[in-house]
Amino acid sequence: MTHEALLADLRTIVGERYVVTQPGDVAPFVTDHRTRYHGEALAVVKPANTDEVSHVVATCAQAGVAIVPQGGNTGLCGGATPLSGKPGIVLRLDRMNRIRAFSVAEETITVEAGCILAEIQAAAVREGLLFPLSLGAEGSCQIGGNIGTNAGGISVLRYGNTRQLVLGLEVVLPDGTVLDSLRRLRKDNAGYDLKQLFIGAEGTLGVVTAAVLKLFPAVRTRSIALMQLASVEDALAMFERARKVFGEQISSFEIIGSSYMDFVLRYVQGTTMPFAQKAPWYLLLEAGDALPDSDIGQSMESLLAEAFEAGLVSDAIIAASLAQEEAIWKLRHGVTGEFKLAGKTMSHDSSVPVAQQPEFTARIEAGILAAYPDANVMMVGHIGDGNIHVVVLFPHERFADVQAYEDASDAIDVIVDDIAVVMGGSITAEHGVGTSYRKRLARTKSSAELALMKGIKQLLDPAGLMNPGKIFLEAGTD
């Protein structure tokens, strides 16, 4: 089948206007939002329902044309960007954005994959419930992409990753078969839990078209504190104390390094330093309760008072209004495109066991600065679940050309990855593999794990047409 014949068939399936082929219209969908990865596509195809997705996938399979499923295109590792030199189609599910069902009694919501995360959160709020997945891109990312990448975010500590929030899935397999597992069951022990294959698979095993998601009681009282401390060791000591006070009420426990805080205050509009002096580290703690008359605020005050006495905290504030809560969270989550304005960056998504984070942060900073003394090493992340993001910033003029930048980026990757792996960690905690990590996967997975993963891919997608070149590229090759 020629490409022209394929496009004609796709137009018949989804409609003329929903097969986008003009280069200027296609361009936003073949580049990631950080403009680091660029590819090409025959078309961007936008089906309206699962039946159309099934027919599109089957038609492409018969033509031997690759498919790259893409959500809101907010990912950080190029997982939704098509390859260059191997044009296929980009499959967007923006039109599939309906809430199919809502059950207050079961605390579930059934949504299509194109639903924006923030809209799912809002739908839950309207019914007095909570969908806890929360991340910086929630206003534009789609739940299908969140599922495909097993998104993490700021509430993993209490509610888990996306994997823990999914009860059932509807998936279109690489041959066009529809796998309907949209069960709302909390308990189902009848054989393999097949939905787990597709959560975190980054669209390499099929296209998620709908999901049943868990909801939770709404948080009616909460307390948010930002504190200054001297070390990561002190942050873990605070974590131990906070767990004794709040238990499972802790939803977020975030750490911000001094250099990252300096960057935010300089480049992110609307941010202000809430303290008189700087500190080596800042810690953000949020705890919440479903009970409207909870004494959680008093508990936070007591926790901080005892931490001051113990010398763990040098200064702290507790948000007294919604505006103050938002201002505190902006210091943690305010960075979007500012890194591109400030210079050349290399970002990392490592995780190590929680207790080893003091050693991890010290070794990472020492290792990078030993190789690149002019680097600005910034750290921020979810210290409560062992995931600290390392961002390395250089001035724009630091590298003579793109290759020099790529060489330095690869060298820093090795430094970070080697330290994370030797400490029993992972090179990617929540961002996924995509393009950024595909050459590095063998550093963090055993040969047995890689062989099993490739076997599953071969079984479900023998032609290798679903999001090709992602996850399973052989280590060390392009």
Tab-separated table of C-alpha atoms in Angstrom:
chain	number	residue	atom	x	y	z
A	1	MET	CA	0.000	0.000	0.000
A	2	THR	CA	1.351	3.426	-0.919
A	3	HIS	CA	1.403	6.235	1.621
A	4	GLU	CA	-1.169	8.092	-0.440
A	5	ALA	CA	-3.508	5.096	-0.324
A	6	LEU	CA	-2.982	4.751	3.415
A	7	LEU	CA	-3.826	8.402	4.027
A	8	ALA	CA	-6.946	8.044	1.921
A	9	ASP	CA	-8.045	5.061	4.025
A	10	LEU	CA	-7.357	6.967	7.244
A	11	ARG	CA	-9.443	9.894	6.025
A	12	THR	CA	-12.284	7.486	5.388
A	13	ILE	CA	-12.027	6.201	8.956
A	14	VAL	CA	-11.736	9.454	10.934
A	15	GLY	CA	-12.772	12.166	8.489
A	16	GLU	CA	-10.846	14.475	6.174
A	17	ARG	CA	-10.153	17.230	8.710
A	18	TYR	CA	-8.758	14.813	11.285
A	19	VAL	CA	-5.877	13.554	9.147
A	20	VAL	CA	-3.399	16.432	9.360
A	21	THR	CA	-0.652	16.396	6.721
A	22	GLN	CA	0.453	19.995	6.103
A	23	PRO	CA	4.040	20.398	7.375
A	24	GLY	CA	3.264	23.524	9.379
A	25	ASP	CA	0.315	21.820	11.075
A	26	VAL	CA	2.252	18.612	11.729
A	27	ALA	CA	5.324	20.384	13.142
A	28	PRO	CA	4.081	20.854	16.754
A	29	PHE	CA	3.424	17.120	17.056
A	30	VAL	CA	6.823	15.877	15.841
A	31	THR	CA	8.866	17.913	18.340
A	32	ASP	CA	8.811	17.498	22.099
A	33	HIS	CA	7.798	20.508	24.165
A	34	ARG	CA	11.399	21.176	25.212
A	35	THR	CA	12.409	21.146	21.494
A	36	ARG	CA	15.176	18.656	22.181
A	37	TYR	CA	13.802	15.833	20.035
A	38	HIS	CA	12.610	16.149	16.450
A	39	GLY	CA	11.068	13.595	14.123
A	40	GLU	CA	8.780	13.320	11.139
A	41	ALA	CA	5.367	11.878	10.379
A	42	LEU	CA	3.181	11.183	7.381
A	43	ALA	CA	0.237	12.591	9.271
A	44	VAL	CA	-1.272	13.384	12.639
A	45	VAL	CA	-4.448	11.316	12.996
A	46	LYS	CA	-7.212	12.200	15.473
A	47	PRO	CA	-9.866	9.492	15.924
A	48	ALA	CA	-13.072	10.189	17.842
A	49	ASN	CA	-13.735	6.823	19.504
A	50	THR	CA	-12.286	3.405	20.241
A	51	ASP	CA	-13.719	1.858	17.088
A	52	GLU	CA	-11.941	4.454	14.965
A	53	VAL	CA	-8.686	3.883	16.877
A	54	SER	CA	-9.021	0.152	16.216
A	55	HIS	CA	-9.522	0.682	12.488
A	56	VAL	CA	-6.645	3.177	12.277
A	57	VAL	CA	-4.258	0.803	14.047
A	58	ALA	CA	-5.339	-2.194	11.956
A	59	THR	CA	-4.974	-0.216	8.728
A	60	CYS	CA	-1.480	0.965	9.652
A	61	ALA	CA	-0.506	-2.571	10.663
A	62	GLN	CA	-1.590	-3.930	7.305
A	63	ALA	CA	0.398	-1.184	5.559
A	64	GLY	CA	3.468	-1.740	7.732
A	65	VAL	CA	3.407	1.870	8.935
A	66	ALA	CA	4.490	2.772	12.463
A	67	ILE	CA	2.268	4.489	15.039
A	68	VAL	CA	3.416	6.857	17.771
A	69	PRO	CA	0.662	7.409	20.379
A	70	GLN	CA	0.882	10.909	21.831
A	71	GLY	CA	-0.975	12.457	24.758
A	72	GLY	CA	-0.493	16.108	25.676
A	73	ASN	CA	3.140	16.011	24.462
A	74	THR	CA	4.366	17.175	27.864
A	75	GLY	CA	6.796	14.326	28.514
A	76	LEU	CA	10.399	14.916	29.510
A	77	CYS	CA	12.189	12.079	27.721
A	78	GLY	CA	11.002	12.199	24.113
A	79	GLY	CA	8.786	9.153	24.433
A	80	ALA	CA	5.992	10.645	22.305
A	81	THR	CA	8.209	12.057	19.549
A	82	PRO	CA	8.365	10.075	16.286
A	83	LEU	CA	11.718	9.050	14.823
A	84	SER	CA	13.416	10.725	11.893
A	85	GLY	CA	13.907	8.757	8.700
A	86	LYS	CA	11.080	6.334	9.474
A	87	PRO	CA	7.876	8.287	8.923
A	88	GLY	CA	4.750	6.841	10.443
A	89	ILE	CA	1.710	8.514	11.966
A	90	VAL	CA	1.256	10.353	15.232
A	91	LEU	CA	-1.959	9.198	16.918
A	92	ARG	CA	-3.664	11.863	19.025
A	93	LEU	CA	-6.720	11.109	21.158
A	94	ASP	CA	-7.694	14.733	21.919
A	95	ARG	CA	-11.226	14.107	20.635
A	96	MET	CA	-11.645	11.158	23.004
A	97	ASN	CA	-12.106	13.295	26.111
A	98	ARG	CA	-15.384	12.110	27.625
A	99	ILE	CA	-16.037	10.989	31.154
A	100	ARG	CA	-17.902	7.751	30.502
A	101	ALA	CA	-19.015	6.936	34.037
A	102	PHE	CA	-18.750	8.188	37.611
A	103	SER	CA	-19.583	6.250	40.753
A	104	VAL	CA	-19.572	7.970	44.119
A	105	ALA	CA	-20.435	4.714	45.867
A	106	GLU	CA	-17.522	2.863	44.272
A	107	GLU	CA	-15.250	5.923	44.230
A	108	THR	CA	-14.368	5.377	40.573
A	109	ILE	CA	-14.338	7.436	37.408
A	110	THR	CA	-14.176	5.979	33.897
A	111	VAL	CA	-12.525	8.309	31.410
A	112	GLU	CA	-11.284	8.332	27.849
A	113	ALA	CA	-7.571	8.641	27.242
A	114	GLY	CA	-7.731	12.184	25.860
A	115	CYS	CA	-9.102	13.666	29.077
A	116	ILE	CA	-6.879	16.390	30.528
A	117	LEU	CA	-5.631	15.461	33.995
A	118	ALA	CA	-6.839	18.712	35.585
A	119	GLU	CA	-10.337	18.121	34.218
A	120	ILE	CA	-10.449	14.685	35.854
A	121	GLN	CA	-9.332	16.272	39.114
A	122	ALA	CA	-12.093	18.888	38.785
A	123	ALA	CA	-14.742	16.269	38.025
A	124	ALA	CA	-13.807	14.427	41.209
A	125	VAL	CA	-13.953	17.648	43.248
A	126	ARG	CA	-17.464	18.374	41.991
A	127	GLU	CA	-18.599	15.106	43.568
A	128	GLY	CA	-16.738	15.716	46.832
A	129	LEU	CA	-13.943	13.286	45.960
A	130	LEU	CA	-10.273	13.398	44.993
A	131	PHE	CA	-8.223	12.088	42.090
A	132	PRO	CA	-4.754	12.482	43.607
A	133	LEU	CA	-2.438	12.305	40.593
A	134	SER	CA	-0.844	15.758	40.448
A	135	LEU	CA	2.112	17.078	38.484
A	136	GLY	CA	3.327	20.304	36.954
A	137	ALA	CA	1.798	19.661	33.512
A	138	GLU	CA	-1.655	18.692	34.823
A	139	GLY	CA	-3.341	21.511	32.908
A	140	SER	CA	-2.320	20.059	29.541
A	141	CYS	CA	-1.196	16.439	29.982
A	142	GLN	CA	-3.686	13.702	29.087
A	143	ILE	CA	-4.534	10.693	31.220
A	144	GLY	CA	-3.585	8.300	28.419
A	145	GLY	CA	-0.063	9.704	28.494
A	146	ASN	CA	-0.009	9.579	32.290
A	147	ILE	CA	-0.917	5.900	32.135
A	148	GLY	CA	1.544	5.187	29.339
A	149	THR	CA	4.394	6.664	31.376
A	150	ASN	CA	3.175	5.556	34.820
A	151	ALA	CA	3.368	9.195	35.901
A	152	GLY	CA	4.497	10.011	39.422
A	153	GLY	CA	4.128	13.566	40.702
A	154	ILE	CA	3.833	15.112	44.119
A	155	SER	CA	1.406	12.742	45.845
A	156	VAL	CA	3.095	9.375	45.267
A	157	LEU	CA	4.033	9.141	48.927
A	158	ARG	CA	0.388	8.821	49.961
A	159	TYR	CA	-1.450	7.521	46.916
A	160	GLY	CA	1.164	5.814	44.763
A	161	ASN	CA	2.147	6.193	41.107
A	162	THR	CA	-0.438	6.087	38.315
A	163	ARG	CA	-0.115	2.295	38.366
A	164	GLN	CA	-1.748	2.236	41.805
A	165	LEU	CA	-4.612	4.457	40.636
A	166	VAL	CA	-5.821	2.351	37.700
A	167	LEU	CA	-8.474	-0.343	38.169
A	168	GLY	CA	-9.206	-1.168	34.547
A	169	LEU	CA	-8.097	-0.343	31.000
A	170	GLU	CA	-9.362	-0.392	27.468
A	171	VAL	CA	-6.480	-0.888	25.024
A	172	VAL	CA	-6.176	-1.251	21.267
A	173	LEU	CA	-3.517	-3.865	20.543
A	174	PRO	CA	-0.987	-3.526	17.679
A	175	ASP	CA	-3.173	-5.523	15.271
A	176	GLY	CA	-6.275	-3.428	16.023
A	177	THR	CA	-7.880	-5.833	18.492
A	178	VAL	CA	-9.697	-4.061	21.332
A	179	LEU	CA	-8.821	-5.396	24.792
A	180	ASP	CA	-11.721	-4.409	27.052
A	181	SER	CA	-10.692	-4.668	30.710
A	182	LEU	CA	-12.676	-1.701	32.004
A	183	ARG	CA	-13.539	-3.433	35.253
A	184	ARG	CA	-14.314	-1.361	38.331
A	185	LEU	CA	-13.235	-4.119	40.708
A	186	ARG	CA	-10.973	-3.546	43.688
A	187	LYS	CA	-10.295	-7.293	43.834
A	188	ASP	CA	-9.799	-9.509	40.794
A	189	ASN	CA	-7.446	-12.464	41.147
A	190	ALA	CA	-8.460	-14.299	37.964
A	191	GLY	CA	-5.107	-14.826	36.288
A	192	TYR	CA	-2.546	-12.325	35.049
A	193	ASP	CA	-3.251	-8.657	35.695
A	194	LEU	CA	-2.889	-7.750	32.021
A	195	LYS	CA	-3.482	-4.030	32.451
A	196	GLN	CA	-0.121	-3.727	34.187
A	197	LEU	CA	1.612	-4.582	30.899
A	198	PHE	CA	0.388	-1.347	29.346
A	199	ILE	CA	0.890	1.003	32.306
A	200	GLY	CA	4.363	2.456	31.869
A	201	ALA	CA	4.893	0.784	28.478
A	202	GLU	CA	4.990	4.183	26.724
A	203	GLY	CA	2.703	3.088	23.898
A	204	THR	CA	5.023	0.306	22.749
A	205	LEU	CA	2.495	-2.491	23.384
A	206	GLY	CA	-0.785	-0.830	22.434
A	207	VAL	CA	-2.879	2.318	22.614
A	208	VAL	CA	-4.707	3.050	25.861
A	209	THR	CA	-8.136	4.414	24.927
A	210	ALA	CA	-9.957	4.491	28.285
A	211	ALA	CA	-9.406	3.754	31.968
A	212	VAL	CA	-11.222	3.168	35.237
A	213	LEU	CA	-9.494	5.255	37.916
A	214	LYS	CA	-9.613	5.128	41.698
A	215	LEU	CA	-10.973	8.104	43.596
A	216	PHE	CA	-10.471	8.967	47.251
A	217	PRO	CA	-12.194	11.024	49.929
A	218	ALA	CA	-11.572	14.738	49.450
A	219	VAL	CA	-9.007	16.408	51.690
A	220	ARG	CA	-10.997	18.856	53.829
A	221	THR	CA	-8.260	20.137	56.095
A	222	ARG	CA	-4.586	20.423	55.275
A	223	SER	CA	-1.445	22.122	56.406
A	224	ILE	CA	1.496	23.108	54.220
A	225	ALA	CA	4.859	24.130	55.630
A	226	LEU	CA	8.121	25.252	54.053
A	227	MET	CA	11.239	25.019	56.177
A	228	GLN	CA	14.950	25.642	55.954
A	229	LEU	CA	17.524	23.042	56.942
A	230	ALA	CA	21.222	22.396	56.700
A	231	SER	CA	21.441	18.975	55.111
A	232	VAL	CA	19.684	16.074	53.439
A	233	GLU	CA	20.357	14.074	56.618
A	234	ASP	CA	18.253	16.611	58.508
A	235	ALA	CA	15.510	16.251	55.895
A	236	LEU	CA	15.346	12.503	56.521
A	237	ALA	CA	15.284	13.117	60.263
A	238	MET	CA	12.312	15.432	59.675
A	239	PHE	CA	10.689	12.739	57.555
A	240	GLU	CA	10.909	10.266	60.427
A	241	ARG	CA	9.414	12.785	62.831
A	242	ALA	CA	6.654	13.780	60.399
A	243	ARG	CA	5.603	10.174	59.828
A	244	LYS	CA	5.248	9.658	63.569
A	245	VAL	CA	3.004	12.728	63.782
A	246	PHE	CA	0.964	12.420	60.573
A	247	GLY	CA	1.305	8.824	59.411
A	248	GLU	CA	-0.523	8.352	56.111
A	249	GLN	CA	-1.759	11.949	56.171
A	250	ILE	CA	1.489	13.065	54.487
A	251	SER	CA	0.778	13.621	50.804
A	252	SER	CA	3.966	15.460	49.789
A	253	PHE	CA	7.474	15.640	51.157
A	254	GLU	CA	9.608	17.641	48.723
A	255	ILE	CA	13.188	18.892	48.922
A	256	ILE	CA	14.646	21.921	47.131
A	257	GLY	CA	18.363	22.607	46.922
A	258	SER	CA	19.726	26.119	47.400
A	259	SER	CA	20.911	26.524	43.809
A	260	TYR	CA	17.520	25.398	42.476
A	261	MET	CA	15.746	27.844	44.788
A	262	ASP	CA	18.043	30.637	43.604
A	263	PHE	CA	17.183	29.766	40.006
A	264	VAL	CA	13.431	29.823	40.663
A	265	LEU	CA	13.591	33.170	42.453
A	266	ARG	CA	15.603	34.672	39.605
A	267	TYR	CA	13.729	33.336	36.598
A	268	VAL	CA	10.149	32.477	37.626
A	269	GLN	CA	7.883	35.489	37.730
A	270	GLY	CA	5.748	35.955	40.831
A	271	THR	CA	8.046	34.109	43.234
A	272	THR	CA	9.496	35.641	46.390
A	273	MET	CA	11.830	34.353	49.068
A	274	PRO	CA	9.740	33.794	52.216
A	275	PHE	CA	12.769	33.791	54.532
A	276	ALA	CA	15.230	36.475	55.605
A	277	GLN	CA	18.272	34.317	54.924
A	278	LYS	CA	19.223	31.602	52.436
A	279	ALA	CA	19.719	27.989	53.473
A	280	PRO	CA	21.459	24.953	51.927
A	281	TRP	CA	18.162	23.054	51.630
A	282	TYR	CA	14.436	23.725	51.775
A	283	LEU	CA	11.772	21.196	52.688
A	284	LEU	CA	8.084	21.324	51.698
A	285	LEU	CA	5.686	19.226	53.759
A	286	GLU	CA	1.979	18.852	53.032
A	287	ALA	CA	-0.371	16.805	55.192
A	288	GLY	CA	-4.119	16.498	54.829
A	289	ASP	CA	-7.175	14.883	56.385
A	290	ALA	CA	-10.621	13.984	55.097
A	291	LEU	CA	-12.143	15.112	58.394
A	292	PRO	CA	-13.339	18.745	58.364
A	293	ASP	CA	-12.501	19.342	62.029
A	294	SER	CA	-9.030	17.788	62.039
A	295	ASP	CA	-6.359	19.342	64.257
A	296	ILE	CA	-3.741	18.877	61.561
A	297	GLY	CA	-2.675	22.523	61.726
A	298	GLN	CA	-1.881	22.235	65.414
A	299	SER	CA	0.040	19.057	64.745
A	300	MET	CA	2.155	20.876	62.155
A	301	GLU	CA	2.926	23.657	64.615
A	302	SER	CA	3.961	21.152	67.258
A	303	LEU	CA	6.141	19.252	64.792
A	304	LEU	CA	7.997	22.402	63.771
A	305	ALA	CA	8.415	23.590	67.350
A	306	GLU	CA	10.061	20.307	68.299
A	307	ALA	CA	12.223	20.434	65.156
A	308	PHE	CA	13.452	23.917	66.105
A	309	GLU	CA	14.378	22.662	69.555
A	310	ALA	CA	16.242	19.709	68.072
A	311	GLY	CA	18.191	21.976	65.730
A	312	LEU	CA	16.815	20.344	62.572
A	313	VAL	CA	15.114	23.461	61.213
A	314	SER	CA	16.528	26.984	61.127
A	315	ASP	CA	13.345	28.734	59.940
A	316	ALA	CA	9.882	27.750	58.749
A	317	ILE	CA	6.525	29.089	57.612
A	318	ILE	CA	3.086	27.519	57.632
A	319	ALA	CA	0.684	28.650	54.914
A	320	ALA	CA	-2.212	30.618	56.403
A	321	SER	CA	-4.251	30.998	53.190
A	322	LEU	CA	-4.799	29.459	49.810
A	323	ALA	CA	-2.675	32.215	48.253
A	324	GLN	CA	0.215	31.329	50.554
A	325	GLU	CA	-0.177	27.634	49.746
A	326	GLU	CA	0.019	28.414	46.041
A	327	ALA	CA	3.044	30.677	46.578
A	328	ILE	CA	4.886	27.901	48.407
A	329	TRP	CA	4.089	25.336	45.739
A	330	LYS	CA	5.190	27.756	43.022
A	331	LEU	CA	8.680	27.709	44.503
A	332	ARG	CA	8.668	23.954	43.939
A	333	HIS	CA	6.710	23.697	40.691
A	334	GLY	CA	7.061	27.056	38.976
A	335	VAL	CA	9.755	26.127	36.458
A	336	THR	CA	8.466	25.331	32.959
A	337	GLY	CA	10.415	26.829	30.048
A	338	GLU	CA	12.775	28.929	32.142
A	339	PHE	CA	15.675	26.478	31.850
A	340	LYS	CA	15.802	27.086	28.101
A	341	LEU	CA	16.060	30.818	28.721
A	342	ALA	CA	18.825	30.460	31.294
A	343	GLY	CA	21.168	28.138	29.414
A	344	LYS	CA	21.896	24.566	28.388
A	345	THR	CA	20.524	21.932	30.747
A	346	MET	CA	20.821	18.207	31.329
A	347	SER	CA	18.027	16.739	33.453
A	348	HIS	CA	18.006	13.468	35.375
A	349	ASP	CA	15.273	11.458	37.063
A	350	SER	CA	17.161	9.091	39.345
A	351	SER	CA	15.840	7.252	42.360
A	352	VAL	CA	17.686	5.520	45.185
A	353	PRO	CA	16.502	3.963	48.447
A	354	VAL	CA	15.220	6.727	50.729
A	355	ALA	CA	17.878	6.230	53.395
A	356	GLN	CA	20.695	6.627	50.852
A	357	GLN	CA	19.717	10.043	49.538
A	358	PRO	CA	22.268	11.997	51.619
A	359	GLU	CA	25.093	9.943	50.119
A	360	PHE	CA	23.535	10.113	46.661
A	361	THR	CA	23.259	13.907	46.580
A	362	ALA	CA	26.795	14.378	47.911
A	363	ARG	CA	28.349	11.945	45.437
A	364	ILE	CA	26.400	13.350	42.497
A	365	GLU	CA	27.452	16.937	43.142
A	366	ALA	CA	31.096	15.978	43.748
A	367	GLY	CA	31.227	13.774	40.654
A	368	ILE	CA	29.749	16.343	38.280
A	369	LEU	CA	31.832	19.242	39.603
A	370	ALA	CA	35.007	17.190	39.395
A	371	ALA	CA	34.396	16.695	35.673
A	372	TYR	CA	32.775	20.082	34.957
A	373	PRO	CA	33.791	22.689	37.574
A	374	ASP	CA	31.692	25.385	35.871
A	375	ALA	CA	28.438	23.417	36.111
A	376	ASN	CA	25.527	24.667	38.176
A	377	VAL	CA	24.225	21.484	39.836
A	378	MET	CA	20.634	21.899	40.996
A	379	MET	CA	18.595	19.341	42.897
A	380	VAL	CA	14.888	19.136	43.604
A	381	GLY	CA	12.450	16.316	44.072
A	382	HIS	CA	10.369	13.893	46.009
A	383	ILE	CA	12.666	12.965	48.870
A	384	GLY	CA	9.875	11.055	50.598
A	385	ASP	CA	9.839	8.423	47.831
A	386	GLY	CA	13.541	8.484	46.972
A	387	ASN	CA	13.327	10.455	43.717
A	388	ILE	CA	15.590	13.508	43.475
A	389	HIS	CA	15.885	15.260	40.115
A	390	VAL	CA	19.352	16.500	39.193
A	391	VAL	CA	19.442	19.408	36.747
A	392	VAL	CA	22.831	20.526	35.426
A	393	LEU	CA	22.880	24.037	33.945
A	394	PHE	CA	25.542	25.652	31.772
A	395	PRO	CA	25.577	29.103	30.117
A	396	HIS	CA	24.346	29.162	26.512
A	397	GLU	CA	27.819	29.927	25.213
A	398	ARG	CA	29.495	27.076	27.113
A	399	PHE	CA	29.475	24.617	24.197
A	400	ALA	CA	30.852	25.349	20.746
A	401	ASP	CA	28.259	23.256	18.945
A	402	VAL	CA	25.467	20.730	19.414
A	403	GLN	CA	27.885	17.786	19.399
A	404	ALA	CA	29.939	19.278	22.229
A	405	TYR	CA	26.746	19.642	24.254
A	406	GLU	CA	25.668	16.077	23.497
A	407	ASP	CA	29.105	14.742	24.470
A	408	ALA	CA	28.978	16.543	27.809
A	409	SER	CA	25.419	15.401	28.373
A	410	ASP	CA	26.397	11.771	27.740
A	411	ALA	CA	29.349	12.052	30.106
A	412	ILE	CA	27.185	13.501	32.877
A	413	ASP	CA	24.603	10.776	32.263
A	414	VAL	CA	27.276	8.178	32.974
A	415	ILE	CA	28.290	9.921	36.197
A	416	VAL	CA	24.712	10.115	37.472
A	417	ASP	CA	23.651	6.655	36.276
A	418	ASP	CA	26.692	4.866	37.694
A	419	ILE	CA	26.157	6.378	41.125
A	420	ALA	CA	22.413	5.632	41.126
A	421	VAL	CA	22.826	2.026	39.994
A	422	VAL	CA	25.669	1.134	42.366
A	423	MET	CA	23.452	2.410	45.197
A	424	GLY	CA	20.614	0.087	44.162
A	425	GLY	CA	18.637	2.782	42.385
A	426	SER	CA	17.116	3.453	38.965
A	427	ILE	CA	18.131	5.834	36.210
A	428	THR	CA	14.509	6.893	35.685
A	429	ALA	CA	12.012	7.033	38.526
A	430	GLU	CA	8.945	8.597	36.920
A	431	HIS	CA	9.721	10.166	33.537
A	432	GLY	CA	10.008	6.925	31.571
A	433	VAL	CA	12.539	5.726	28.996
A	434	GLY	CA	11.548	7.326	25.699
A	435	THR	CA	14.484	8.643	23.704
A	436	SER	CA	16.473	10.100	26.598
A	437	TYR	CA	17.080	6.814	28.388
A	438	ARG	CA	16.844	4.183	25.683
A	439	LYS	CA	20.624	3.830	25.232
A	440	ARG	CA	21.032	3.711	29.011
A	441	LEU	CA	18.449	1.084	29.896
A	442	ALA	CA	20.996	-1.729	30.151
A	443	ARG	CA	22.690	0.153	32.989
A	444	THR	CA	19.690	-0.304	35.240
A	445	LYS	CA	18.114	-3.589	34.033
A	446	SER	CA	19.613	-7.069	34.147
A	447	SER	CA	20.033	-9.151	30.994
A	448	ALA	CA	17.195	-11.394	32.189
A	449	GLU	CA	14.885	-8.407	32.650
A	450	LEU	CA	15.752	-6.990	29.241
A	451	ALA	CA	15.230	-10.367	27.563
A	452	LEU	CA	11.798	-10.764	29.161
A	453	MET	CA	10.770	-7.230	28.226
A	454	LYS	CA	11.846	-7.753	24.626
A	455	GLY	CA	10.008	-11.067	24.559
A	456	ILE	CA	6.773	-9.393	25.633
A	457	LYS	CA	7.268	-6.723	22.971
A	458	GLN	CA	7.872	-9.377	20.312
A	459	LEU	CA	4.775	-11.303	21.367
A	460	LEU	CA	2.384	-8.351	21.239
A	461	ASP	CA	4.026	-6.326	18.484
A	462	PRO	CA	6.054	-8.681	16.283
A	463	ALA	CA	6.327	-6.113	13.478
A	464	GLY	CA	7.680	-3.493	15.878
A	465	LEU	CA	5.299	-0.776	14.674
A	466	MET	CA	4.027	0.559	18.010
A	467	ASN	CA	6.167	3.535	19.048
A	468	PRO	CA	9.283	2.029	17.451
A	469	GLY	CA	12.743	2.774	18.801
A	470	LYS	CA	11.522	3.469	22.333
A	471	ILE	CA	12.550	1.403	25.358
A	472	PHE	CA	13.994	-1.590	23.508
A	473	LEU	CA	16.809	-0.063	21.479
A	474	GLU	CA	20.032	-1.994	22.077
A	475	ALA	CA	22.332	-0.236	24.543
A	476	GLY	CA	24.987	1.936	22.947
A	477	THR	CA	23.364	2.266	19.509
A	478	ASP	CA	21.290	4.900	17.739
